[in-house]
Coordinates of C-alpha atoms and ligand atoms in Angstrom, one line a residue:
X481 CA 83.1 -99.4 -222.4
X482 CA 82.4 -99.4 -218.8
X483 CA 84.3 -96.9 -216.6
X484 CA 86.3 -98.3 -213.7
X485 CA 84.4 -96.1 -211.4
X486 CA 81.2 -97.9 -212.5
X487 CA 82.8 -101.2 -211.9
X488 CA 83.7 -100.1 -208.4
X489 CA 80.3 -98.9 -207.6
X490 CA 78.8 -102.2 -208.9
X491 CA 81.1 -104.1 -206.6
X492 CA 80.1 -102.0 -203.7
X493 CA 76.4 -102.5 -204.6
X494 CA 76.9 -106.3 -204.5
X495 CA 77.4 -105.9 -200.7
X496 CA 73.8 -104.4 -200.3
X497 CA 70.5 -106.2 -200.0
X498 CA 68.9 -107.6 -203.0
X499 CA 66.1 -105.0 -202.7
X500 CA 68.5 -102.1 -203.1
X501 CA 70.4 -103.7 -206.1
X502 CA 67.1 -104.4 -207.8
X503 CA 65.8 -100.9 -207.3
X504 CA 69.1 -99.6 -208.6
X505 CA 68.8 -101.5 -211.8
X506 CA 65.3 -100.5 -212.4
X507 CA 66.3 -96.9 -211.8
X508 CA 69.2 -97.4 -214.2
X509 CA 66.8 -98.7 -217.0
X510 CA 64.4 -95.9 -216.6
X511 CA 67.2 -93.2 -216.2
X512 CA 68.9 -94.3 -219.4
X513 CA 65.6 -94.2 -221.2
X514 CA 65.0 -90.6 -220.1
X515 CA 68.5 -89.6 -220.8
X516 CA 68.4 -90.9 -224.4
X517 CA 65.0 -89.2 -224.9
X518 CA 66.2 -85.9 -223.6
X519 CA 69.9 -86.0 -224.8
X520 CA 71.3 -86.1 -221.3
X521 CA 74.8 -87.5 -220.7
X522 CA 74.5 -91.2 -220.0
X523 CA 78.1 -91.4 -218.7
X524 CA 77.1 -89.0 -215.9
X525 CA 73.7 -90.6 -215.3
X526 CA 75.2 -94.1 -214.9
X527 CA 77.6 -93.5 -212.0
X528 CA 75.0 -91.2 -210.4
X529 CA 72.3 -93.9 -210.4
X530 CA 74.7 -96.6 -209.3
X531 CA 75.7 -94.5 -206.3
X532 CA 72.5 -93.0 -205.3
X533 CA 71.3 -95.5 -202.8
X534 CA 74.6 -96.9 -201.4
X535 CA 73.6 -95.6 -198.0
X536 CA 69.9 -96.3 -198.2
X537 CA 69.9 -99.2 -195.7
X538 CA 72.5 -97.5 -193.4
X539 CA 70.9 -97.0 -189.9
X540 CA 69.5 -93.6 -189.2
X541 CA 72.1 -93.1 -186.2
X542 CA 75.0 -93.9 -188.6
X543 CA 73.8 -91.4 -191.1
X544 CA 73.6 -88.8 -188.5
X545 CA 77.0 -89.6 -187.3
X546 CA 78.5 -89.6 -190.9
X547 CA 76.9 -86.4 -191.7
X548 CA 78.4 -84.9 -188.4
X549 CA 81.8 -86.2 -189.5
X550 CA 81.4 -84.2 -192.6
X551 CA 80.6 -81.1 -190.6
X552 CA 77.0 -81.0 -191.6
X553 CA 74.7 -79.8 -188.9
X554 CA 71.3 -81.6 -189.7
X555 CA 68.3 -79.4 -190.1
X556 CA 64.9 -79.9 -188.5
X557 CA 63.6 -82.2 -191.3
X558 CA 66.9 -84.4 -191.3
X559 CA 66.6 -84.7 -187.5
X560 CA 62.9 -85.8 -187.8
X561 CA 63.9 -88.2 -190.7
X562 CA 67.7 -88.9 -190.9
X563 CA 67.1 -91.1 -194.1
X564 CA 66.9 -87.8 -195.8
X565 CA 70.6 -87.6 -195.3
X566 CA 71.5 -90.8 -197.3
X567 CA 72.0 -88.9 -200.6
X568 CA 74.3 -86.2 -199.1
X569 CA 76.4 -88.9 -197.3
X570 CA 76.6 -91.1 -200.5
X571 CA 77.7 -88.0 -202.6
X572 CA 80.5 -87.6 -200.0
X573 CA 81.5 -91.3 -200.2
X574 CA 81.5 -91.1 -204.0
X575 CA 83.8 -88.2 -203.8
X576 CA 86.1 -89.4 -201.2
X577 CA 86.2 -93.2 -201.8
X578 CA 85.4 -93.5 -205.5
X579 CA 87.1 -90.5 -206.8
X580 CA 84.0 -88.9 -208.5
X581 CA 84.6 -85.3 -208.9
X582 CA 82.0 -84.2 -211.5
X583 CA 79.6 -81.9 -209.9
X584 CA 76.5 -83.0 -211.8
X585 CA 77.1 -86.5 -210.7
X586 CA 77.6 -85.7 -207.2
X587 CA 74.7 -83.3 -207.0
X588 CA 72.4 -85.9 -208.7
X589 CA 73.3 -88.3 -205.9
X590 CA 73.0 -85.6 -203.2
X591 CA 69.7 -84.3 -204.1
X592 CA 68.0 -87.4 -205.5
X593 CA 65.5 -87.4 -202.6
X594 CA 64.6 -83.8 -202.3
X595 CA 65.5 -82.1 -205.6
X596 CA 66.8 -78.5 -205.2
X597 CA 66.5 -75.1 -207.0
X598 CA 68.7 -75.0 -210.2
X599 CA 68.9 -78.7 -210.9
X600 CA 70.8 -79.8 -214.0
X601 CA 69.2 -82.2 -216.4
X602 CA 71.3 -85.1 -214.9
X603 CA 69.9 -84.4 -211.5
X604 CA 66.4 -84.3 -212.9
X605 CA 66.7 -87.6 -214.6
X606 CA 68.1 -89.4 -211.6
X607 CA 65.5 -87.9 -209.4
X608 CA 62.6 -88.8 -211.6
X609 CA 63.9 -92.2 -212.6
X610 CA 64.1 -93.0 -208.7
X611 CA 60.5 -92.0 -208.2
X612 CA 59.1 -93.6 -211.4
X613 CA 60.8 -97.0 -211.8
X614 CA 58.1 -99.6 -212.2
X615 CA 58.1 -101.0 -208.6
X616 CA 57.8 -97.7 -207.3
X617 CA 54.8 -96.9 -209.4
X618 CA 53.2 -100.1 -208.4
X619 CA 53.2 -98.8 -204.8
X620 CA 52.3 -95.2 -205.8
X621 CA 50.0 -95.4 -208.8
X622 CA 49.6 -91.5 -208.8
X623 CA 53.1 -91.2 -209.8
X624 CA 52.5 -92.6 -213.2
X625 CA 51.4 -89.1 -214.2
X626 CA 54.9 -88.0 -213.5
X627 CA 56.3 -90.8 -215.6
X628 CA 54.2 -89.8 -218.4
X629 CA 55.2 -86.1 -218.1
X630 CA 58.9 -87.0 -218.0
X631 CA 58.7 -88.4 -221.5
X632 CA 58.1 -85.0 -222.9
X633 CA 59.1 -82.4 -220.2
X634 CA 61.5 -82.9 -217.3
X635 CA 60.6 -79.6 -215.8
X636 CA 56.8 -80.3 -215.8
X637 CA 57.5 -83.8 -214.4
X638 CA 59.7 -82.3 -211.7
X639 CA 57.0 -79.7 -210.7
X640 CA 54.3 -82.5 -210.5
X641 CA 56.5 -84.8 -208.5
X642 CA 57.2 -82.1 -206.0
X643 CA 53.5 -81.2 -205.8
X644 CA 52.7 -84.8 -205.1
X645 CA 55.4 -85.1 -202.5
X646 CA 54.2 -82.0 -200.6
X647 CA 50.6 -83.2 -200.7
X648 CA 51.7 -86.5 -199.2
X649 CA 53.8 -84.6 -196.7
X650 CA 50.9 -82.5 -195.6
X651 CA 48.7 -85.5 -195.2
X652 CA 51.3 -87.4 -193.2
X653 CA 52.5 -84.5 -191.2
X654 CA 56.1 -84.8 -192.4
X655 CA 58.5 -81.9 -191.7
X656 CA 59.4 -80.7 -195.3
X657 CA 63.0 -80.4 -196.2
X658 CA 63.9 -76.9 -197.3
X659 CA 65.5 -78.2 -200.5
X660 CA 62.0 -79.5 -201.4
X661 CA 60.5 -76.1 -201.0
X662 CA 63.3 -74.5 -202.9
X663 CA 62.9 -77.0 -205.7
X664 CA 59.1 -76.3 -206.0
X665 CA 59.5 -72.6 -206.1
X666 CA 62.1 -73.0 -208.7
X667 CA 60.2 -75.2 -211.0
X668 CA 57.0 -73.2 -210.7
X669 CA 58.8 -70.3 -212.2
X670 CA 60.3 -72.1 -215.1
Ligands
FE2_500 FE1 67.5 -93.0 -202.3

């Protein structure tokens, strides 16, 4: 049976561009596959995936404004690329408007772009599915290695994903978000 919150999130998704809806469905397929394989709670994975990109197409100035309203002072990386805030702001929306109070669901939404030290398996599944859904792999073929690792070992897949992200960030000159650095250190030690 579908939870009312999932129905409400699906209705909200219908207001978003087809691109975001199709991405969300592909992430859902991938995330539920990973959850089944690793014994992760699908009832947490589903609302997290349905909510993760609700603010993906919100203009950058609006994300900065909403984060400010939440009392969040953007860091250097978030000022350079306000899109980094879309997970944090979506998590707040899920809590305030959709009544989601499960910390794992909220953190999976909040950290789906950066990762963080101490991620739960729900968070790892959402992060990895977001990066390795088929269309994403078509654009970034090197991420198929991450998808293959994720079948057997979520932590190994996280480490490789973070390394690939950091290599790209170096090439492109991106300011790296501190949560990415924290996540890489965390998975290196595991
Ligand atoms: Fe996202």
